[in-house]
Structures are given as C-alpha cells and as structure tokens.
Coordinates of C-alpha atoms and ligand atoms in Angstrom, one line a residue:
Chain A
M1 CA 11.7 -24.9 -0.6
K2 CA 13.8 -22.0 1.5
L3 CA 11.4 -20.0 3.9
G4 CA 11.9 -16.8 2.5
A5 CA 10.7 -18.4 -0.9
L6 CA 8.1 -20.1 1.2
L7 CA 6.7 -16.6 2.9
Q8 CA 6.9 -15.0 -0.8
S9 CA 4.8 -17.8 -2.3
R10 CA 0.4 -17.8 -2.0
M11 CA 1.7 -21.3 -0.2
S12 CA 2.8 -19.4 3.0
G13 CA -1.1 -18.2 3.9
F14 CA -2.0 -22.0 3.1
A15 CA 0.7 -23.4 5.2
L16 CA -0.8 -21.2 8.6
L17 CA -3.8 -22.9 7.9
V18 CA -3.1 -26.3 8.0
A19 CA -0.6 -25.9 10.8
L20 CA -3.4 -24.0 13.0
L21 CA -5.7 -27.0 12.4
A22 CA -3.0 -29.0 13.4
L23 CA -2.7 -27.5 16.6
W24 CA -6.3 -27.6 17.0
E25 CA -6.4 -31.1 16.5
L26 CA -3.2 -31.6 18.8
S27 CA -4.8 -29.7 21.3
V28 CA -7.5 -32.3 22.1
R29 CA -5.1 -35.6 21.0
T30 CA -3.1 -34.2 23.7
G31 CA -5.0 -33.9 26.5
L32 CA -4.1 -30.6 27.0
V33 CA -7.8 -29.1 26.2
R34 CA -10.6 -30.9 27.7
L35 CA -13.7 -29.6 27.1
V36 CA -17.0 -30.6 25.6
S37 CA -16.7 -27.4 23.9
W38 CA -13.8 -27.8 22.0
P39 CA -13.8 -31.2 20.3
A40 CA -11.2 -32.3 17.7
F41 CA -10.7 -30.9 14.1
S42 CA -11.2 -34.6 13.0
S43 CA -14.2 -35.2 14.7
I44 CA -15.9 -31.8 13.2
V45 CA -14.6 -33.3 9.8
R46 CA -16.7 -36.3 10.6
A47 CA -20.0 -34.8 11.7
W48 CA -19.1 -32.6 8.4
F49 CA -19.1 -35.3 6.1
K50 CA -22.0 -37.2 8.2
L51 CA -24.3 -34.3 7.6
I52 CA -23.4 -34.0 3.8
A53 CA -23.8 -37.3 3.3
Q54 CA -27.5 -37.6 5.0
G55 CA -28.5 -34.5 3.0
E56 CA -29.1 -32.5 6.3
M57 CA -26.3 -29.8 5.5
L58 CA -27.2 -29.3 2.0
R59 CA -31.1 -29.0 2.8
H60 CA -30.7 -26.2 5.3
L61 CA -27.4 -24.7 3.1
G62 CA -30.1 -24.5 -0.1
H63 CA -32.5 -22.7 2.1
S64 CA -30.2 -20.4 3.3
L65 CA -28.8 -19.4 -0.5
E66 CA -32.2 -19.1 -1.6
R67 CA -33.3 -16.1 0.9
L68 CA -29.6 -15.0 0.6
A69 CA -29.6 -14.9 -3.2
L70 CA -32.9 -13.3 -3.9
G71 CA -32.4 -10.7 -1.0
Y72 CA -28.9 -10.1 -2.6
A73 CA -30.1 -9.7 -6.2
L74 CA -33.1 -7.0 -5.3
A75 CA -30.9 -4.9 -2.9
V76 CA -28.6 -5.0 -5.8
A77 CA -31.4 -4.1 -8.1
A78 CA -32.7 -1.4 -5.9
G79 CA -29.1 0.2 -4.8
V80 CA -27.8 0.6 -8.2
L81 CA -31.0 1.8 -9.6
L82 CA -31.6 4.6 -6.7
G83 CA -27.9 5.2 -6.5
L84 CA -28.0 6.0 -10.0
L85 CA -30.7 8.6 -10.0
M86 CA -29.8 9.7 -6.7
G87 CA -25.9 10.8 -8.3
Y88 CA -27.2 12.0 -11.4
F89 CA -30.1 14.1 -10.8
P90 CA -29.6 16.5 -7.9
A91 CA -33.3 16.7 -7.0
I92 CA -33.5 13.1 -5.6
Y93 CA -30.4 13.3 -4.5
N94 CA -31.5 16.1 -1.9
F95 CA -35.2 14.4 -1.6
L96 CA -33.9 11.4 -0.6
E97 CA -30.7 12.1 1.3
P98 CA -32.1 13.1 4.5
V99 CA -34.3 9.9 4.7
V100 CA -31.4 7.5 3.5
E101 CA -29.0 9.2 6.2
I102 CA -31.6 8.5 9.3
L103 CA -32.2 4.9 7.6
R104 CA -28.9 3.9 7.2
P105 CA -26.9 3.8 10.8
I106 CA -29.6 1.9 12.6
P107 CA -27.9 -1.6 13.3
S108 CA -29.4 -4.1 11.1
P109 CA -30.7 -6.4 13.7
A110 CA -32.3 -3.5 16.0
Y111 CA -35.1 -3.8 12.8
I112 CA -35.7 -7.4 13.4
P113 CA -38.7 -7.4 15.8
M114 CA -40.0 -4.7 13.9
A115 CA -39.8 -6.7 10.5
I116 CA -41.2 -9.6 12.9
L117 CA -44.1 -7.6 13.2
F118 CA -45.0 -6.4 9.5
F119 CA -43.6 -10.0 7.7
G120 CA -44.1 -12.3 10.1
I121 CA -41.1 -15.3 11.3
G122 CA -41.0 -16.4 7.5
D123 CA -38.8 -16.1 4.4
R124 CA -40.1 -12.9 3.8
M125 CA -39.2 -11.5 7.2
K126 CA -35.6 -12.7 6.1
V127 CA -35.5 -11.9 2.4
F128 CA -36.4 -8.2 3.4
M129 CA -33.7 -8.0 6.3
I130 CA -31.5 -9.0 3.7
V131 CA -32.3 -6.1 1.4
F132 CA -32.5 -3.8 3.6
A133 CA -29.0 -4.2 5.3
C134 CA -27.5 -5.0 1.6
F135 CA -29.1 -2.1 0.2
F136 CA -27.4 0.9 1.3
P137 CA -23.8 -0.1 0.9
I138 CA -24.6 -0.3 -2.6
L139 CA -27.3 2.8 -2.8
L140 CA -24.1 5.1 -1.5
N141 CA -21.1 3.3 -3.2
T142 CA -22.9 4.0 -6.4
C143 CA -24.1 7.6 -5.6
S144 CA -20.3 8.2 -5.3
G145 CA -19.5 6.7 -8.4
V146 CA -21.7 8.8 -10.3
K147 CA -20.5 12.1 -8.9
A148 CA -17.1 10.7 -9.6
V149 CA -17.8 10.3 -13.6
D150 CA -15.5 13.1 -15.1
P151 CA -17.9 15.9 -17.0
V152 CA -15.8 15.3 -20.1
Q153 CA -17.2 11.9 -20.5
V154 CA -20.9 12.7 -19.8
N155 CA -20.3 16.2 -22.3
T156 CA -19.0 13.5 -24.5
G157 CA -22.1 11.9 -24.7
R158 CA -24.2 15.0 -24.5
T159 CA -22.2 16.1 -27.7
F160 CA -23.0 12.9 -29.5
G161 CA -26.7 13.4 -29.3
L162 CA -27.3 11.1 -25.9
G163 CA -30.2 11.8 -24.1
S164 CA -30.6 11.5 -20.2
W165 CA -31.3 8.1 -19.8
Q166 CA -29.2 7.3 -22.7
I167 CA -25.8 9.1 -20.8
L168 CA -27.0 6.9 -17.6
R169 CA -27.1 3.9 -18.7
Q170 CA -24.3 4.0 -21.7
I171 CA -21.7 6.3 -19.7
I172 CA -22.8 6.9 -15.9
L173 CA -23.5 3.3 -15.7
P174 CA -20.4 1.8 -16.8
A175 CA -17.6 4.8 -15.8
A176 CA -19.6 4.1 -12.2
S177 CA -19.2 0.3 -12.2
P178 CA -16.1 0.0 -9.9
Y179 CA -17.9 1.9 -7.2
I180 CA -20.8 -0.1 -7.8
F181 CA -19.0 -3.5 -7.8
T182 CA -17.1 -1.9 -4.5
G183 CA -20.6 -1.6 -2.8
M184 CA -21.7 -5.1 -3.9
R185 CA -18.5 -6.8 -2.8
I186 CA -19.4 -5.2 1.2
S187 CA -22.9 -6.4 0.8
L188 CA -22.2 -9.7 -0.2
A189 CA -20.7 -10.2 3.1
V190 CA -23.7 -8.2 4.9
S191 CA -26.1 -10.7 3.4
L192 CA -24.6 -13.7 4.4
M193 CA -24.0 -12.2 8.2
L194 CA -27.9 -11.2 7.7
T195 CA -29.1 -14.5 6.7
V196 CA -27.3 -16.4 9.6
I197 CA -29.2 -13.6 12.0
A198 CA -32.1 -14.0 11.0
E199 CA -32.0 -17.6 10.4
M200 CA -31.1 -17.5 14.0
V201 CA -33.7 -15.2 15.4
A202 CA -36.8 -17.1 13.7
G203 CA -36.5 -19.7 11.4
N204 CA -37.9 -23.3 10.5
N205 CA -34.4 -23.8 8.6
G206 CA -31.5 -22.7 7.2
I207 CA -27.7 -22.9 8.6
G208 CA -28.1 -20.3 11.4
L209 CA -30.9 -22.6 12.9
F210 CA -29.1 -25.3 12.3
I211 CA -26.0 -24.0 14.1
L212 CA -27.9 -22.9 16.9
L213 CA -30.2 -26.3 17.5
A214 CA -27.2 -28.1 17.8
Q215 CA -25.7 -25.9 20.5
R216 CA -28.9 -26.3 22.1
S217 CA -28.5 -29.9 21.9
F218 CA -25.2 -30.4 22.8
R219 CA -24.4 -31.7 19.6
V220 CA -21.0 -29.6 19.3
S221 CA -19.3 -31.3 16.1
E222 CA -22.1 -30.6 14.2
M223 CA -22.2 -26.8 15.6
Y224 CA -18.9 -26.4 14.4
A225 CA -19.7 -28.2 11.0
G226 CA -22.1 -25.6 10.5
V227 CA -19.7 -23.0 11.1
I228 CA -17.2 -24.6 8.6
T229 CA -19.9 -24.8 6.3
L230 CA -20.7 -21.1 6.5
A231 CA -17.1 -20.1 6.2
L232 CA -16.8 -22.3 3.2
L233 CA -19.9 -20.6 1.9
G234 CA -18.3 -17.2 2.6
Y235 CA -15.4 -18.2 0.6
V236 CA -16.5 -19.7 -2.2
L237 CA -18.9 -16.8 -2.9
N238 CA -16.5 -14.2 -2.8
V239 CA -14.0 -16.2 -5.5
V240 CA -17.3 -16.4 -7.5
F241 CA -17.9 -12.8 -7.0
V242 CA -14.5 -11.6 -7.8
Q243 CA -14.4 -13.9 -10.9
I244 CA -17.2 -12.1 -12.3
E245 CA -15.6 -8.9 -11.4
R246 CA -12.3 -9.6 -12.8
R247 CA -14.4 -10.4 -16.0
V248 CA -16.9 -7.7 -16.5
M249 CA -14.1 -5.1 -15.6
R250 CA -11.4 -6.6 -17.6
W251 CA -11.0 -3.0 -18.8
H252 CA -10.5 -1.3 -15.7
V253 CA -8.1 -4.0 -14.2
G254 CA -5.9 -3.0 -17.3
A255 CA -6.5 1.1 -16.9
T256 CA -5.9 1.0 -13.3
T257 CA -2.3 -1.1 -13.5
M258 CA -1.2 0.6 -16.6
E259 CA -1.5 4.2 -14.5
T260 CA 0.4 3.0 -11.3
R261 CA 3.1 1.5 -14.0
Chain B
M1 CA -27.2 35.7 -41.9
A2 CA -24.5 33.0 -41.4
Y3 CA -25.0 30.0 -40.2
L4 CA -23.4 29.5 -37.1
E5 CA -23.1 33.1 -35.0
T6 CA -21.9 34.4 -31.9
H7 CA -23.4 36.9 -30.7
G8 CA -21.6 39.6 -27.8
V9 CA -20.8 36.1 -26.2
G10 CA -19.5 36.5 -22.6
K11 CA -18.4 34.0 -20.0
R12 CA -17.6 34.5 -16.4
F13 CA -16.8 31.7 -14.2
T14 CA -18.0 31.6 -10.5
L15 CA -14.5 30.7 -8.6
H16 CA -16.0 29.7 -5.7
E17 CA -19.3 28.0 -5.0
R18 CA -20.3 30.6 -2.4
G19 CA -20.1 33.3 -5.7
G20 CA -17.6 36.2 -4.9
D21 CA -14.8 35.8 -7.1
Q22 CA -15.6 35.9 -10.6
A23 CA -13.2 35.2 -13.7
L24 CA -14.3 36.9 -17.1
A25 CA -12.7 34.4 -19.3
L26 CA -15.0 35.6 -22.4
S27 CA -16.2 39.2 -23.4
E28 CA -18.0 40.1 -26.6
V29 CA -17.4 37.5 -28.9
S30 CA -19.4 38.3 -32.0
L31 CA -18.6 36.1 -35.2
A32 CA -20.0 34.8 -38.1
I33 CA -19.3 31.7 -40.0
E34 CA -20.4 30.8 -43.1
R35 CA -22.0 27.2 -43.8
G36 CA -19.1 25.0 -45.6
T37 CA -16.2 27.4 -44.3
L38 CA -13.3 26.0 -42.4
V39 CA -12.2 28.7 -39.5
A40 CA -9.4 28.2 -37.3
I41 CA -8.6 29.9 -34.0
V42 CA -5.9 30.8 -32.3
G43 CA -4.5 32.9 -29.3
P44 CA -2.6 32.2 -26.1
S45 CA -3.1 29.7 -23.7
G46 CA -6.1 30.3 -21.6
C47 CA -7.9 33.2 -23.7
G48 CA -10.9 31.3 -23.6
K49 CA -11.0 29.3 -27.0
S50 CA -12.1 26.0 -25.3
T51 CA -14.7 27.8 -23.3
L52 CA -15.8 29.8 -26.7
L53 CA -16.2 26.3 -28.9
Q54 CA -18.0 24.6 -25.8
I55 CA -20.4 27.5 -26.1
M56 CA -20.6 27.1 -29.6
A57 CA -21.2 23.3 -29.1
G58 CA -24.2 24.0 -26.1
L59 CA -22.3 22.4 -23.8
I60 CA -22.1 25.1 -21.5
S61 CA -24.2 28.4 -21.8
A62 CA -23.0 31.6 -22.4
S63 CA -23.5 34.5 -19.3
T64 CA -24.1 37.0 -22.1
G65 CA -24.9 37.2 -25.6
E66 CA -26.3 34.0 -27.7
V67 CA -25.2 31.5 -30.2
C68 CA -27.4 31.0 -33.2
L69 CA -27.3 28.0 -36.0
N70 CA -29.2 28.6 -38.8
G71 CA -30.8 31.5 -36.7
R72 CA -31.8 29.2 -34.0
P73 CA -30.5 30.3 -30.5
I74 CA -28.5 27.0 -29.2
T75 CA -29.8 26.1 -25.7
A76 CA -28.9 22.8 -25.8
P77 CA -26.1 20.8 -27.6
P78 CA -27.6 20.4 -31.3
F79 CA -27.8 17.4 -33.4
E80 CA -25.9 18.9 -36.2
V81 CA -22.9 20.1 -34.2
V82 CA -20.4 17.6 -32.6
Y83 CA -17.4 18.9 -30.3
V84 CA -14.0 17.0 -30.4
F85 CA -12.2 17.7 -26.5
Q86 CA -9.0 18.8 -26.1
Q87 CA -9.0 16.3 -23.0
Y88 CA -9.1 13.9 -25.5
T89 CA -8.0 10.7 -22.9
K90 CA -10.7 11.8 -20.6
S91 CA -13.2 12.0 -23.8
I92 CA -12.6 8.3 -25.0
F93 CA -14.3 6.0 -22.8
P94 CA -11.6 3.7 -21.1
W95 CA -14.3 0.8 -20.8
K96 CA -14.6 0.4 -24.6
T97 CA -12.5 -0.9 -27.5
V98 CA -10.9 1.5 -30.2
W99 CA -13.5 0.0 -32.2
Q100 CA -16.3 0.6 -30.0
N101 CA -15.4 3.8 -29.1
V102 CA -15.4 4.9 -32.8
A103 CA -18.9 3.2 -33.1
F104 CA -20.6 5.2 -30.3
G105 CA -21.0 8.1 -32.0
L106 CA -22.3 6.6 -35.0
Q107 CA -24.5 4.0 -32.8
N108 CA -26.0 7.2 -31.4
R109 CA -26.3 9.6 -34.8
K110 CA -28.5 7.6 -37.1
G111 CA -30.3 4.3 -37.5
L112 CA -27.4 3.1 -39.5
D113 CA -28.1 -0.6 -40.3
K114 CA -25.4 -2.7 -38.6
T115 CA -23.5 -3.8 -41.6
T116 CA -23.4 -0.2 -43.0
L117 CA -21.9 0.8 -39.3
A118 CA -19.5 -1.7 -39.4
V119 CA -18.4 -0.6 -42.7
Q120 CA -17.8 3.1 -42.0
C121 CA -16.6 2.3 -38.6
A122 CA -13.9 0.0 -40.2
E123 CA -13.5 2.8 -43.0
Y124 CA -12.5 5.6 -40.4
I125 CA -10.4 3.6 -38.1
R126 CA -8.4 2.6 -41.2
L127 CA -8.0 6.4 -42.1
V128 CA -6.4 7.3 -38.9
D129 CA -4.4 4.4 -39.2
L130 CA -5.6 2.2 -36.6
A131 CA -6.4 -0.6 -38.0
A132 CA -4.5 -3.0 -36.4
F133 CA -5.9 -1.7 -33.3
E134 CA -9.6 -2.1 -33.2
N135 CA -9.5 -4.6 -30.3
H136 CA -7.1 -2.5 -28.1
F137 CA -8.3 -0.7 -25.2
P138 CA -7.7 2.7 -24.4
W139 CA -5.2 2.1 -22.1
Q140 CA -3.1 0.2 -24.7
L141 CA -2.9 3.1 -27.1
S142 CA 0.0 5.9 -26.5
G143 CA -1.4 9.1 -26.3
G144 CA -1.2 10.3 -30.3
M145 CA -3.2 6.9 -31.0
Q146 CA -6.0 7.6 -28.3
Q147 CA -6.5 11.2 -30.0
R148 CA -6.5 9.8 -33.0
V149 CA -9.9 7.6 -32.0
A150 CA -11.0 10.4 -30.6
I151 CA -11.2 12.4 -34.2
A152 CA -12.1 8.9 -36.1
R153 CA -15.1 8.7 -33.9
A154 CA -16.0 12.3 -34.7
L155 CA -15.2 12.6 -38.4
A156 CA -17.2 9.4 -38.7
C157 CA -20.5 11.0 -37.7
Q158 CA -19.7 13.1 -40.5
P159 CA -21.6 16.2 -38.7
D160 CA -22.9 19.1 -40.6
V161 CA -20.7 21.5 -37.9
L162 CA -17.2 20.0 -36.5
L163 CA -15.5 21.9 -33.5
M164 CA -12.5 20.6 -33.0
D165 CA -10.5 21.8 -29.8
E166 CA -6.3 21.5 -30.9
P167 CA -7.4 17.8 -32.1
F168 CA -3.4 17.2 -33.5
S169 CA -1.7 18.3 -30.5
S170 CA -0.4 15.2 -29.2
V171 CA 0.5 13.4 -32.7
D172 CA 4.1 13.6 -34.0
A173 CA 4.4 15.8 -37.3
M174 CA 4.5 12.9 -39.9
T175 CA 1.1 11.8 -38.0
R176 CA -0.1 15.5 -38.0
A177 CA 0.4 16.1 -41.7
G178 CA -1.6 13.1 -42.6
L179 CA -4.5 14.0 -40.0
Q180 CA -4.6 17.9 -41.7
D181 CA -5.1 16.3 -45.1
L182 CA -7.7 14.0 -44.4
L183 CA -9.7 16.6 -42.8
L184 CA -9.3 19.0 -45.7
R185 CA -10.3 15.9 -47.7
L186 CA -13.6 15.0 -45.7
W187 CA -14.2 18.8 -45.2
Q188 CA -14.6 18.9 -49.2
E189 CA -15.9 15.8 -49.5
F190 CA -18.9 16.5 -47.0
S191 CA -19.0 20.4 -47.1
L192 CA -18.7 20.5 -43.3
T193 CA -18.6 23.5 -41.4
V194 CA -15.3 23.3 -39.2
V195 CA -13.9 25.5 -36.4
F196 CA -10.6 24.4 -35.7
V197 CA -8.6 25.7 -32.5
T198 CA -4.9 25.5 -32.5
H199 CA -2.0 26.7 -30.9
D200 CA -0.3 26.5 -34.0
V201 CA -0.2 29.3 -36.7
D202 CA 1.4 27.3 -39.0
E203 CA -1.4 24.9 -38.5
A204 CA -4.0 27.7 -39.0
V205 CA -2.7 29.4 -41.9
Y206 CA -2.3 25.6 -43.6
L207 CA -5.5 24.6 -43.0
S208 CA -8.4 27.3 -43.0
Q209 CA -10.0 29.9 -44.9
R210 CA -10.0 32.3 -42.4
V211 CA -8.0 32.8 -39.1
I212 CA -9.6 34.2 -35.7
V213 CA -7.1 35.8 -33.3
M214 CA -7.9 36.1 -29.7
S215 CA -6.4 37.6 -26.6
A216 CA -6.6 36.9 -23.3
T217 CA -8.0 38.5 -20.0
P218 CA -10.5 38.7 -20.6
G219 CA -10.4 36.5 -24.1
R220 CA -11.9 38.6 -27.1
V221 CA -11.4 38.6 -30.8
V222 CA -8.8 40.9 -31.9
G223 CA -8.0 39.6 -35.4
D224 CA -9.6 38.0 -38.6
I225 CA -7.7 37.5 -40.9
P226 CA -8.9 35.8 -44.4
V227 CA -6.8 33.4 -46.0
P228 CA -7.1 33.3 -49.6
L229 CA -4.7 30.5 -50.8
A230 CA -5.8 27.9 -53.1
Y231 CA -7.8 24.2 -52.3
P232 CA -6.8 21.6 -52.9
R233 CA -3.6 22.2 -50.3
D234 CA -0.3 20.7 -50.4
Q235 CA 2.2 19.9 -47.7
L236 CA 5.0 21.3 -49.8
V237 CA 3.4 23.8 -52.6
T238 CA 1.2 25.7 -50.0
R239 CA 3.4 26.0 -47.4
E240 CA 6.5 27.0 -50.1
A241 CA 4.0 29.7 -51.5
F242 CA 4.7 33.3 -50.9
E243 CA 1.2 34.2 -49.9
Y244 CA 1.8 31.4 -47.2
I245 CA 4.7 32.7 -45.7
D246 CA 3.4 36.2 -45.9
L247 CA 0.2 35.4 -44.0
R248 CA 2.2 33.6 -41.5
R249 CA 4.2 36.6 -40.6
Q250 CA 1.6 38.6 -40.2
L251 CA -0.5 36.3 -38.2
Y252 CA 2.6 35.9 -35.9
Q253 CA 2.8 39.8 -35.6
R254 CA -0.7 40.1 -34.7
I255 CA -0.4 37.5 -31.9
F256 CA 3.2 38.3 -30.7
P257 CA 3.1 42.1 -31.0
S258 CA 4.8 42.8 -28.1
E259 CA 7.3 40.2 -28.3
R260 CA 8.2 41.0 -31.7
A261 CA 9.0 44.5 -30.6
A262 CA 11.1 43.4 -27.9
Q263 CA 12.7 41.4 -30.1
R264 CA 13.9 44.3 -32.5
Q265 CA 14.9 46.2 -29.8
V266 CA 17.7 43.5 -28.9
A267 CA 18.6 43.3 -32.2
Ligands
ATP301 N1 -14.9 25.8 -14.9 C1 -13.9 26.8 -14.7 N2 -14.2 27.2 -14.2 C2 -13.6 28.8 -13.5 N3 -12.6 29.0 -15.0 C3 -12.7 28.5 -15.7 C4 -13.3 27.4 -16.0 N4 -13.2 26.6 -17.2 C5 -12.2 27.5 -17.9 N5 -12.1 28.4 -17.2 C6 -11.0 29.9 -17.1 O1 -11.5 30.6 -18.5 C7 -10.2 30.8 -19.0 C8 -10.0 30.1 -20.5 O2 -10.1 28.7 -20.2 P1 -10.1 28.1 -21.6 O3 -10.3 26.3 -21.5 O4 -11.5 28.8 -22.7 O5 -8.6 28.6 -22.1 P2 -8.3 28.1 -23.8 O6 -7.9 29.3 -24.5 O7 -8.8 26.7 -24.4 O8 -6.5 27.7 -23.3 P3 -5.8 26.6 -23.9 O9 -5.1 26.8 -25.2 O10 -4.9 26.1 -22.7 O11 -6.8 25.1 -23.7 C9 -8.9 30.3 -18.1 O12 -8.5 31.4 -17.5 C10 -9.2 29.7 -17.0 O13 -8.9 29.6 -15.9
MG302 MG1 -8.6 25.1 -24.2

C-alpha cells in the first residue's frame, strides 16, 4: 500500500497506535528508560491476562460497571424528563433555571465530601455522584433540543388534535432526540470518570480502587493493566453507544446527509 | 348563522420582543362560510392569507375580533378542523416514514381499530400516488412528493373543515390537476367544508364556489365573488366554458387593477 493510500484509510490510525506501543516496548527493552514506573508494555499485557484469568479484574470491572450503569440510567431518565419539561413549559424553566445554573458549574469532585456525609462511603454515594455529574449535560442538551423544535411541527400536532402531553411524547421527544443523544454521549464519558474518582476516594472494590491499590503496593504492571482496562471499557461503551444511536437515529443520519449534499 | 364565521378579525404582529414596532397583518376580516362549501382565498404574497387561515384553525389568536365554528368562539384548535401548512417540508415528520406520517393524523383522531386504520392509510397513500414509497422517509422524496404526503395525511382524517394553505404549490401541472379533482371528489363525497388558499387564480375558479380576494397592508377582504359553475367540474370542459373564462378575467382585473391599467396605457 502506498503511503498516501494508507493515510486515507482507517488503517493509518491503527498503525500509529501499534507504532506507539512498539516504541514503548523498545524504550524499555533497549534500556533507554530504566524506571520502576515504566514497565515494558509486554509485561503489562502479561499482568493483564493474568488478572483476567484469576478473575480479579473482571470482578472489579463488574462492580464498576454496575454502579456506572445504574447511575447513568438514572441520570438519563431524570435528565431527559426534566429537560423536556423545562424546554416545553416556560413556567417550569423559569422556576428551575436559577437552581440549575448555580449547581451546574460546581466541579463534580467538589461535592464528594458532602456526598460522603449524606450517603456514607458505600455504593449509594458513588451512584449519587455519577447521577449528579451526568444529569446536567443531558438536562441542558434536552432543554435546548426542545427549544429548537420548529413551531410548525408542534402546530401540526395541535391541528391534528394532540394535547400537550401527546405533543411532548410524539413530536417534541423525537424532534429533540439528536440533542438528547449529544447530551447522553457527553455524559457517558462523564459517568466513567466519576465512577473511577468515586472508587478512588472511597471504595472497597471497582477498577478505580484496583488501580489505586496497585500503585500503593508498587504493583506497577497491574496498575497499568487497570488503566488499560479502563481504556478498553471506554472504547467499548462508546462503540455500543454509537451503534444504538445509529439505529435509533437512522432517519436523522439520512436527513442530515441529504441536506449537506 | 354560517358554520364558520370570522367577525372583524385583525392581527397585529409585534416585531421585537420588547414591543414597539408592530405590523398590522390583518384588519377587519369578516367572512361567513356555509357548511359544506368550498371557498378559495386569493391575494398577493404577504397579504395575510396564512395568518387568517391559522387564526381560523385556532393555531394563533386574533388581536381583534373572533372566529366562530358552529356558533362557538374558537379558542384552541377545534377537533373538526385540520389545517394543511404552507410549509409542508417542516410539517411532515422526518422521523416517520410516509406510511407513519399519513397514519399520524388518523391515529390521533378517532378510535380506529388497527385494520381500518391500515386500510384507510393505504387508500389515501394510493390516492396521492405514493403507494410505492410507503416505507420511504421524507428526505428520500422530492418536494412535490412530500407535499402529497401532507395532503394525504389531512384528507385521510376526513375532518369537517379542511383549511388548506397553498397545498398544491410544489407539484407539477399534471399531478396538480389530479389532486384538484381528488379534492373535489372527496369534498362532495364527505361534504367537507374547504377553505383553500392559492396564488393561482385559475385554480381558485376551477375548484371553488366562491373566491375571496384579499389585498395587502393591512390584509383585508376586497372582493367576494361567487363562482356559479356546475359540479362536477372537468379539467377540459369547465376550463373551456365561457363563464369560466369570464370569471377568470374578472378576477384578474380585481386582483391586479393597477397593473392592468398600466398595461393598457402602454398599449
Ligand atoms: N410571526 C410573525 N411575526 C411577525 N410578522 C409576521 C409573522 N407572521 C406573519 N407576519 C407578517 O404578516 C404578514 C402576512 O403574512 P402571511 O404569512 O399571512 O402572508 P401570506 O398572505 O400567507 O403570504 P404568502 O402568499 O407569501 O404565503 C406578512 O407581512 C408577514 O411579514
Ligand atoms: Mg402564506
């Protein structure tokens, strides 16, 4: 394959990834870098497979995924519902907007101490953290999506005899769905972040805790193995998300590519 | 008392959120439309035809005056009335297929059982010649096809009152003639009350029993001309009839009096 063609294809990105990993491996093998904190990539991979085989990694992963899924699902439900109401009913918007604008800019880790006071250091605290952080991007995107719905679409619903709730469900929700998915995509990344932070701050299991403990006991390869698990998890979550989005939003993909043609 | 009446309807649009500049889009429009009649409204662009029709549909409120349906003032979109938007591209839903779009009106109107709904839906899609495109999304259709989806959706509901805002503006001449005859047939079959906005004087005369002429700034009614041509009308016979041609000329003179005068001076 010529270099030009390689750069055009998706393979080029993959090639870069492989090259970087090879460089990492070589930096250790050639003795260029001699640091305890910088083990060879191959030893990390070995540690990773060992941890998988022992079931330890999967156990932590399971705990992390569980709270991530619960927190994310609750945030999506609450964010979409409230976003629809705020976008559609000006009274609700005016009522809630100041509170939202005050709470939203608080960096998530800042309310961990408070969350611990209220919920202890168990799962409830972690799920609360995830919900709280994931909620706002979904809420605000849903809200803007609702506001961007063309009045002609709403009035079409009205002339065919739909009531407010039917318009909300049958017209506003699908019309705003591109925005809703944008918010959900942002929050997916946030949910992973908050899961790890919460587990590191106060936890008895989960990938976050695993990484922290590995670092504290100088099991450096295992620490990196945990990080790599997170990279893979993030990647897989995103792929799954995109697949679902593509399926649900089939109409939108077509509609937008047609417009730009 | 007529079925659908407007009493001194006026509409003032506020151009800036803070108030201040206002535009008078409609002034003192009083019309009485009998049940089961087919009325056309013609007038220059921007004279307030869409505004008037949307007020009649209960979609926007009048600044002055009121609209009554069967003696009751309209405050919200009445169940009996369906308005067909001039902006048909925005009015059909991009996330629904042709079939789903046409079914939308039916689903939300009456407690039809699934089979009746499917039969009726398929029937109207066939009537507007889109049977082969049932499962297409709007963005896979041409403008004229999209417009026919909007027409089928409204007709399928068989509402008492059909308010159509330039519904045939984007279809070719052949299709347009077909849709005109379809509208006439359904109008007679279901004794609909139809108010039809158009730019096309020929279309107004061909379809309606009465043509209302509006003029701009502010939008008001300047003519109300009966069309005493017999039904059923025929694209060839009716359009060649002396009365048709005569009415058409009268209407053109009514709508474009100044331009006619100017033309005559040149000649
Ligand atoms: N939402 C609005 N805000 C401000 N002005 C408006 C609004 N809607 C309509 N107008 C004004 O009211 C007038 C009448 O508009 P309308 O859409 O009723 O005209 P129309 O007769 O339907 O024109 P056309 O034949 O081009 O569709 C226009 O001058 C327009 O600028
Ligand atoms: Mg108009």
